[in-house]
């Protein structure tokens, strides 16, 4: 593909947006249906790309990527007309006669920058929100998951005109050039380090942003849990995509009374899911590239391995690994792991647990396994987090009726379902004033009017 002039592309998309064509509900629903049909047509290519990039099995690829996208498309096709309809709201007596409405306008021309770990889902789901809200968009998938990026480019280029939707494949150079353009909104998913760069660049032009970042998501296990079920759900959430999930449990904080029962069950769950020789299991994903393999190997330094720890750099295989007696100064506890390593810490009581959690940055996700309602209430009330799942992992992400996103260092802004429509919309207040009556109280002179206005307001 010839080198694009980004400024011209953006101007072309902005000009198309100004025609008003993308704003009609009929147009939006038609484009969402076209995208759904294109995904279904290319389903096998998507499977192949995800396997080449991350060694994802068909089941995992569908459950966490393709199926998620199709479900989101169906949800938006069904509800976008209702979401976009102006909503009448109460009008104060001081404005009589009048009627007041809240409308949703598309923001305009938006940029979507996606990561490599769920390269299909985390590119398409924000795009669905942008289309549903009536915008034009430039999409920048990660060049690291190149096979999936190429399939996304194929789907979009064969289905839509570039004046409406355009995919840019490239690395840091292309990303930096795109960040210099005058978008109306930027939606970024990725690391906190790059997220800060995006935010700084957008701030210089007062471009609104949504940042979906990462963070160290703790998983806490109270003393009163069903041990076998808890272990199974923790390992499931940790090992999806070989731990390369922004909301995967980053560390396990276990009540000291139950640790010796839980650790063997964690190992049993790993073996039940993937067998004794995990490297030969075709359903176990791989690490994305050599750089991330070396990063994970470095994280193991000084750690006490309870189980696992083997790896094969050439095959990008990293065995599920449980670290016992983890302490905060270990490399594995210094940053988001983004791999199949699970450090285990203990706590003695709720006071100690809350103190430990408060010493950490706000997590993107928090998981708490407990049957103690009072302890659950305390955790929910005192620990800020982007999202919480009680007695399971990841499940708050899977419900598109719920908003998903971080808080402070783990991100800003929410999406999924209607929240995706909202994030790409500008809520606009509209007041219609009647002309058949004009109450003069608001006009000068104001003498003797203070008592009246106090009664009206």
Coordinates of C-alpha atoms in Angstrom, one line a residue:
X1 CA 0.0 0.0 0.0
X2 CA 1.4 3.4 -0.9
X3 CA 2.4 5.7 2.0
X4 CA -0.6 7.6 3.3
X5 CA -0.7 11.3 3.9
X6 CA -2.3 11.2 7.4
X7 CA -3.4 14.9 7.3
X8 CA -5.2 14.3 4.0
X9 CA -6.8 11.1 5.3
X10 CA -8.1 12.9 8.4
X11 CA -9.4 15.8 6.3
X12 CA -11.2 13.4 4.0
X13 CA -12.8 11.6 6.9
X14 CA -13.8 14.9 8.5
X15 CA -15.3 16.1 5.3
X16 CA -17.3 12.9 4.9
X17 CA -18.5 13.2 8.5
X18 CA -19.8 16.8 7.8
X19 CA -22.1 15.4 5.1
X20 CA -24.2 14.0 7.9
X21 CA -24.5 10.6 6.3
X22 CA -22.9 8.7 9.2
X23 CA -25.4 10.3 11.7
X24 CA -28.6 8.6 10.5
X25 CA -29.6 5.5 12.5
X26 CA -30.3 3.6 9.3
X27 CA -26.8 4.2 8.1
X28 CA -25.3 3.2 11.5
X29 CA -27.2 -0.1 11.7
X30 CA -26.4 -0.9 8.1
X31 CA -22.6 -0.5 8.8
X32 CA -22.8 -2.6 12.0
X33 CA -24.6 -5.4 10.0
X34 CA -22.0 -5.1 7.2
X35 CA -19.2 -5.5 9.8
X36 CA -20.9 -8.5 11.4
X37 CA -21.3 -10.2 8.0
X38 CA -17.6 -9.4 7.3
X39 CA -16.5 -11.0 10.6
X40 CA -18.5 -14.1 9.9
X41 CA -17.1 -14.4 6.3
X42 CA -13.6 -14.1 7.6
X43 CA -14.0 -16.2 10.7
X44 CA -11.5 -18.9 9.6
X45 CA -8.9 -16.3 8.7
X46 CA -9.3 -14.7 12.1
X47 CA -8.7 -18.1 13.8
X48 CA -5.6 -18.7 11.7
X49 CA -4.2 -15.2 12.5
X50 CA -4.8 -15.6 16.3
X51 CA -3.1 -19.0 16.3
X52 CA -0.1 -17.6 14.4
X53 CA 0.2 -14.6 16.7
X54 CA -0.6 -16.1 20.1
X55 CA -1.2 -19.9 19.6
X56 CA -4.9 -19.4 20.6
X57 CA -7.1 -22.5 20.3
X58 CA -10.3 -22.1 18.3
X59 CA -12.3 -22.3 21.5
X60 CA -10.4 -19.5 23.2
X61 CA -10.3 -17.4 20.0
X62 CA -14.0 -17.6 19.7
X63 CA -14.8 -17.2 23.4
X64 CA -12.5 -14.2 24.1
X65 CA -12.3 -12.5 20.7
X66 CA -14.7 -13.4 17.8
X67 CA -17.7 -14.3 19.8
X68 CA -17.3 -11.3 22.0
X69 CA -17.2 -9.0 19.0
X70 CA -20.3 -10.7 17.4
X71 CA -22.2 -10.4 20.7
X72 CA -21.3 -6.7 20.9
X73 CA -22.4 -6.1 17.3
X74 CA -25.7 -7.7 17.9
X75 CA -26.3 -5.7 21.0
X76 CA -25.6 -2.4 19.3
X77 CA -27.7 -3.3 16.2
X78 CA -30.6 -4.0 18.6
X79 CA -30.3 -0.9 20.8
X80 CA -28.6 1.9 18.9
X81 CA -32.0 3.5 17.9
X82 CA -33.1 3.7 21.5
X83 CA -29.7 5.0 22.7
X84 CA -29.6 7.8 20.1
X85 CA -33.2 8.9 20.6
X86 CA -33.4 12.4 22.4
X87 CA -34.4 12.0 26.0
X88 CA -36.8 14.4 27.6
X89 CA -35.8 15.6 31.0
X90 CA -37.4 17.8 33.7
X91 CA -37.5 21.5 33.1
X92 CA -37.4 23.9 36.1
X93 CA -40.3 26.2 36.7
X94 CA -38.1 29.2 36.2
X95 CA -37.8 28.2 32.5
X96 CA -41.5 27.9 31.9
X97 CA -42.8 27.6 29.2
X98 CA -40.1 25.2 27.9
X99 CA -39.2 21.6 27.2
X100 CA -35.7 20.1 27.7
X101 CA -33.9 17.3 26.0
X102 CA -30.6 15.5 26.1
X103 CA -29.3 14.5 22.7
X104 CA -26.3 12.4 21.7
X105 CA -24.1 13.7 18.8
X106 CA -21.2 11.8 17.4
X107 CA -17.9 13.3 18.3
X108 CA -16.7 13.3 14.7
X109 CA -13.4 11.7 13.5
X110 CA -11.8 9.3 16.1
X111 CA -8.6 7.4 16.5
X112 CA -8.6 3.9 17.9
X113 CA -5.2 2.5 19.0
X114 CA -5.3 -1.2 20.0
X115 CA -2.9 -3.6 21.7
X116 CA -1.6 -7.1 20.8
X117 CA -2.9 -9.3 23.6
X118 CA -6.5 -9.6 22.4
X119 CA -5.8 -8.0 19.0
X120 CA -9.2 -8.7 17.4
X121 CA -11.5 -8.0 20.2
X122 CA -9.7 -4.9 21.6
X123 CA -9.6 -3.4 18.1
X124 CA -13.2 -4.2 17.0
X125 CA -15.2 -3.5 20.2
X126 CA -14.1 0.2 20.4
X127 CA -14.7 0.5 16.7
X128 CA -18.3 -0.9 17.1
X129 CA -18.9 1.9 19.6
X130 CA -17.5 4.5 17.3
X131 CA -19.7 3.3 14.4
X132 CA -22.8 3.0 16.6
X133 CA -22.3 6.6 17.7
X134 CA -22.1 7.8 14.1
X135 CA -18.3 8.7 13.8
X136 CA -15.7 8.1 11.2
X137 CA -12.6 6.4 12.4
X138 CA -8.9 5.6 11.9
X139 CA -7.9 2.2 13.4
X140 CA -4.3 1.5 14.4
X141 CA -4.0 -2.2 15.4
X142 CA -0.8 -3.4 17.1
X143 CA 2.0 -4.3 14.7
X144 CA 3.2 -6.9 17.2
X145 CA 0.2 -9.2 16.5
X146 CA 0.8 -8.6 12.8
X147 CA -1.3 -11.5 11.4
X148 CA -4.4 -10.4 13.1
X149 CA -3.7 -6.8 12.2
X150 CA -3.5 -7.8 8.5
X151 CA -6.9 -9.7 8.7
X152 CA -8.5 -6.6 10.4
X153 CA -7.1 -4.4 7.6
X154 CA -8.5 -6.8 5.0
X155 CA -12.0 -6.9 6.6
X156 CA -12.2 -3.1 6.9
X157 CA -10.8 -2.2 3.5
X158 CA -13.0 -4.7 1.7
X159 CA -16.1 -3.6 3.5
X160 CA -15.9 0.1 4.0
X161 CA -14.6 3.2 2.1
X162 CA -11.4 4.8 3.5
X163 CA -13.3 8.1 3.9
X164 CA -15.3 6.3 6.5
X165 CA -13.1 3.7 8.2
X166 CA -9.3 3.2 7.6
X167 CA -6.8 0.8 9.1
X168 CA -3.2 1.9 9.5
X169 CA -0.7 -0.9 10.0
X170 CA 2.7 0.2 11.4
X171 CA 4.8 0.7 14.5
X172 CA 5.9 3.6 16.7
X173 CA 6.6 5.9 13.8
X174 CA 3.1 5.6 12.4
X175 CA 1.6 5.9 15.9
X176 CA 3.5 9.1 16.6
X177 CA 2.4 10.6 13.3
X178 CA -1.2 9.8 14.0
X179 CA -1.0 11.4 17.4
X180 CA 0.0 14.6 15.7
X181 CA -3.4 14.7 13.8
X182 CA -6.4 16.7 14.8
X183 CA -8.8 13.9 15.9
X184 CA -12.0 14.6 17.8
X185 CA -11.4 11.7 20.2
X186 CA -8.6 9.2 20.9
X187 CA -9.3 5.7 22.3
X188 CA -6.2 4.0 23.5
X189 CA -5.7 0.5 24.9
X190 CA -2.2 -0.5 26.1
X191 CA 0.5 0.1 28.7
X192 CA 0.5 3.0 31.2
X193 CA 3.8 4.2 29.7
X194 CA 2.4 4.6 26.2
X195 CA -0.8 5.8 27.7
X196 CA 0.9 8.8 29.2
X197 CA 2.5 9.7 25.9
X198 CA -1.0 9.6 24.2
X199 CA -2.5 11.7 27.0
X200 CA 0.3 14.3 26.8
X201 CA 0.0 14.5 23.0
X202 CA -3.8 14.8 23.1
X203 CA -3.7 17.4 25.9
X204 CA -1.6 19.8 23.7
X205 CA -4.6 20.0 21.3
X206 CA -7.3 19.5 24.0
X207 CA -8.4 16.2 22.4
X208 CA -10.6 14.1 24.7
X209 CA -9.2 10.6 25.4
X210 CA -10.2 7.2 26.7
X211 CA -7.3 5.3 28.2
X212 CA -7.7 1.6 28.9
X213 CA -4.5 0.7 30.7
X214 CA -3.2 -2.1 32.8
X215 CA -2.2 -2.5 36.4
X216 CA -1.5 -5.1 39.1
X217 CA -4.9 -6.7 39.7
X218 CA -4.9 -8.6 43.0
X219 CA -6.8 -11.8 43.7
X220 CA -7.7 -12.3 47.4
X221 CA -8.8 -15.5 49.0
X222 CA -10.6 -15.5 52.4
X223 CA -10.4 -18.4 54.8
X224 CA -14.0 -19.6 54.3
X225 CA -14.0 -20.5 50.6
X226 CA -14.7 -23.7 48.6
X227 CA -11.1 -24.4 47.9
X228 CA -11.3 -26.6 44.8
X229 CA -13.8 -24.3 43.0
X230 CA -11.7 -21.2 44.0
X231 CA -8.5 -22.8 42.6
X232 CA -10.2 -23.7 39.3
X233 CA -11.6 -20.2 38.8
X234 CA -8.3 -18.5 39.6
X235 CA -6.3 -20.7 37.3
X236 CA -8.9 -20.2 34.5
X237 CA -8.6 -16.5 34.8
X238 CA -4.8 -16.5 35.1
X239 CA -4.0 -18.8 32.2
X240 CA -6.4 -17.5 29.5
X241 CA -4.1 -16.2 26.8
X242 CA -1.1 -17.5 28.9
X243 CA -1.7 -14.7 31.4
X244 CA -1.4 -12.0 28.8
X245 CA -4.6 -10.3 29.9
X246 CA -4.8 -6.8 31.4
X247 CA -7.2 -8.0 34.1
X248 CA -5.6 -11.4 34.9
X249 CA -4.9 -11.9 38.6
X250 CA -1.5 -10.4 39.0
X251 CA -0.9 -11.8 42.5
X252 CA -2.7 -14.0 44.9
X253 CA -3.2 -12.8 48.5
X254 CA -4.4 -15.7 50.6
X255 CA -5.5 -16.0 54.2
X256 CA -2.7 -17.8 56.0
X257 CA -5.1 -20.4 57.4
X258 CA -6.0 -21.7 53.9
X259 CA -2.8 -21.3 51.8
X260 CA -1.5 -24.9 52.4
X261 CA -4.9 -26.3 51.1
X262 CA -5.1 -23.9 48.2
X263 CA -1.7 -24.3 46.6
X264 CA -2.0 -28.0 45.8
X265 CA -5.4 -27.4 44.3
X266 CA -4.0 -24.7 42.0
X267 CA -1.5 -27.2 40.7
X268 CA -4.3 -29.8 40.3
X269 CA -6.3 -27.3 38.3
X270 CA -3.4 -26.5 36.0
X271 CA -2.8 -30.3 35.3
X272 CA -6.6 -30.9 34.7
X273 CA -6.8 -28.0 32.2
X274 CA -3.6 -28.7 30.3
X275 CA -2.2 -32.1 31.3
X276 CA 1.2 -33.1 32.7
X277 CA 3.2 -32.0 29.6
X278 CA 1.8 -28.6 29.0
X279 CA 4.3 -27.7 26.2
X280 CA 2.7 -30.3 23.9
X281 CA -0.8 -29.1 24.6
X282 CA -2.1 -27.4 21.5
X283 CA -4.7 -25.4 23.5
X284 CA -2.1 -23.7 25.7
X285 CA -1.2 -20.2 24.2
X286 CA 2.3 -18.9 23.7
X287 CA 4.0 -15.7 24.7
X288 CA 3.7 -13.0 22.0
X289 CA 7.5 -12.6 21.2
X290 CA 11.0 -13.1 22.4
X291 CA 11.2 -9.7 24.2
X292 CA 8.3 -10.6 26.4
X293 CA 9.8 -14.1 27.1
X294 CA 13.0 -12.5 28.3
X295 CA 11.0 -10.0 30.4
X296 CA 9.2 -12.9 32.1
X297 CA 12.4 -14.8 32.7
X298 CA 13.9 -11.8 34.3
X299 CA 10.9 -11.5 36.6
X300 CA 11.6 -14.9 38.1
X301 CA 14.9 -13.8 39.6
X302 CA 15.1 -14.4 43.4
X303 CA 11.6 -16.1 43.5
X304 CA 10.8 -19.4 45.3
X305 CA 9.1 -21.6 42.7
X306 CA 6.4 -23.7 44.2
X307 CA 5.4 -25.3 40.9
X308 CA 6.4 -24.8 37.2
X309 CA 9.1 -22.4 36.1
X310 CA 10.1 -24.1 32.9
X311 CA 10.2 -22.3 29.6
X312 CA 11.4 -22.7 26.0
X313 CA 12.5 -19.4 24.4
X314 CA 12.5 -20.7 20.9
X315 CA 9.0 -22.0 21.1
X316 CA 7.8 -18.9 23.1
X317 CA 6.5 -21.4 25.7
X318 CA 6.3 -20.4 29.4
X319 CA 5.0 -23.0 31.8
X320 CA 2.3 -21.9 34.3
X321 CA 4.3 -21.0 37.4
X322 CA 3.3 -20.5 41.1
X323 CA 5.7 -18.4 43.2
X324 CA 5.4 -19.1 47.0
X325 CA 6.4 -16.7 49.8
X326 CA 6.5 -13.7 47.4
X327 CA 7.5 -10.4 49.0
X328 CA 7.1 -6.9 47.7
X329 CA 10.7 -6.3 46.8
X330 CA 10.9 -9.2 44.3
X331 CA 11.1 -8.4 40.6
X332 CA 7.9 -10.3 40.0
X333 CA 6.0 -7.9 42.4
X334 CA 7.3 -4.7 40.9
X335 CA 5.1 -4.4 37.8
X336 CA 2.3 -6.0 35.9
X337 CA 3.3 -9.5 35.1
X338 CA 1.4 -10.1 31.8
X339 CA 2.3 -13.8 31.7
X340 CA 1.6 -17.1 33.4
X341 CA 3.4 -16.4 36.7
X342 CA 1.3 -16.2 39.9
X343 CA 3.1 -15.0 43.0
X344 CA 1.4 -15.9 46.3
X345 CA 1.4 -13.8 49.5
X346 CA -0.5 -14.3 52.7
X347 CA -2.4 -12.1 55.2
X348 CA -3.5 -12.7 58.7
X349 CA -6.6 -10.5 59.1
X350 CA -8.8 -7.9 57.3
X351 CA -6.9 -4.9 58.8
X352 CA -3.6 -6.2 57.4
X353 CA -5.2 -7.0 54.0
X354 CA -6.7 -3.5 53.6
X355 CA -3.4 -1.9 54.6
X356 CA -1.6 -3.9 51.9
X357 CA -4.1 -3.1 49.3
X358 CA -4.1 0.6 50.1
X359 CA -0.3 0.7 49.6
X360 CA -0.8 -0.3 46.0
X361 CA -1.9 1.8 43.0
X362 CA -5.6 1.5 42.0
X363 CA -6.0 -1.8 40.2
X364 CA -7.8 -2.3 36.9
X365 CA -9.5 -5.3 38.5
X366 CA -9.9 -6.7 41.9
X367 CA -11.0 -10.3 42.7
X368 CA -12.2 -11.4 46.1
X369 CA -13.2 -15.0 47.0
X370 CA -15.2 -15.1 50.2
X371 CA -18.5 -16.1 51.7
X372 CA -18.3 -13.5 54.5
X373 CA -20.7 -10.7 53.5
X374 CA -19.2 -8.2 56.0
X375 CA -15.7 -8.8 54.6
X376 CA -17.0 -8.4 51.0
X377 CA -18.8 -5.1 52.0
X378 CA -15.5 -3.8 53.5
X379 CA -13.5 -4.6 50.4
X380 CA -16.0 -3.0 48.1
X381 CA -16.3 0.1 50.2
X382 CA -12.6 0.9 50.9
X383 CA -10.6 -0.4 48.0
X384 CA -10.9 1.6 44.7
X385 CA -10.7 -0.5 41.5
X386 CA -11.7 -0.3 37.9
X387 CA -13.9 -3.4 38.3
X388 CA -14.6 -6.1 40.8
X389 CA -15.6 -9.8 40.6
X390 CA -16.6 -11.6 43.7
X391 CA -15.9 -15.4 43.8
X392 CA -14.6 -15.6 40.3
X393 CA -12.2 -13.8 37.9
X394 CA -12.6 -11.8 34.7
X395 CA -16.4 -12.1 34.7
X396 CA -17.2 -8.3 35.1
X397 CA -15.5 -7.9 31.7
X398 CA -17.8 -10.4 30.0
X399 CA -21.0 -8.5 30.7
X400 CA -21.6 -5.8 28.1
X401 CA -24.3 -4.3 30.3
X402 CA -21.6 -3.2 32.7
X403 CA -19.0 -0.4 32.1
X404 CA -15.4 -1.6 31.8
X405 CA -12.4 0.6 32.4
X406 CA -9.8 1.7 35.0
X407 CA -9.4 4.3 37.6
X408 CA -6.5 6.8 37.9
X409 CA -3.3 5.0 36.8
X410 CA -5.3 2.0 35.4
X411 CA -7.1 4.2 33.0
X412 CA -9.9 6.7 32.4
X413 CA -13.2 6.3 30.7
X414 CA -15.5 3.2 30.3
X415 CA -16.8 1.2 27.4
X416 CA -18.7 -2.0 26.4
X417 CA -22.3 -2.0 25.3
X418 CA -24.1 1.3 25.7
X419 CA -21.0 2.7 27.5
X420 CA -19.1 2.3 24.1
X421 CA -21.8 4.3 22.4
X422 CA -21.6 7.0 25.2
X423 CA -17.8 7.3 25.1
X424 CA -17.9 8.2 21.4
X425 CA -20.9 10.6 21.8
X426 CA -21.2 14.1 22.9
X427 CA -24.2 14.6 25.2
X428 CA -25.8 17.8 24.1
X429 CA -28.5 19.6 26.1
X430 CA -31.3 21.3 24.1
X431 CA -34.0 23.6 25.5
X432 CA -37.1 24.6 23.5
X433 CA -38.6 27.9 24.8
X434 CA -42.2 28.8 24.1
X435 CA -43.0 32.2 22.7
X436 CA -46.6 32.5 23.8
X437 CA -45.6 33.6 27.3
X438 CA -42.6 35.5 28.6
X439 CA -42.4 35.9 32.4
X440 CA -40.5 39.2 33.1
X441 CA -39.0 38.2 36.4
X442 CA -35.6 37.5 35.0
X443 CA -35.3 41.0 33.4
X444 CA -34.0 44.1 35.0
X445 CA -34.9 46.1 37.0
X446 CA -34.8 43.5 39.9
X447 CA -36.3 45.5 42.8
X448 CA -38.9 43.6 44.8
X449 CA -38.2 40.3 42.8
X450 CA -35.9 38.5 45.3
X451 CA -38.8 37.0 47.3
X452 CA -40.4 35.7 44.1
X453 CA -37.3 34.1 42.7
X454 CA -36.6 32.4 46.1
X455 CA -40.0 30.7 45.9
X456 CA -39.5 29.6 42.3
X457 CA -36.0 28.1 42.7

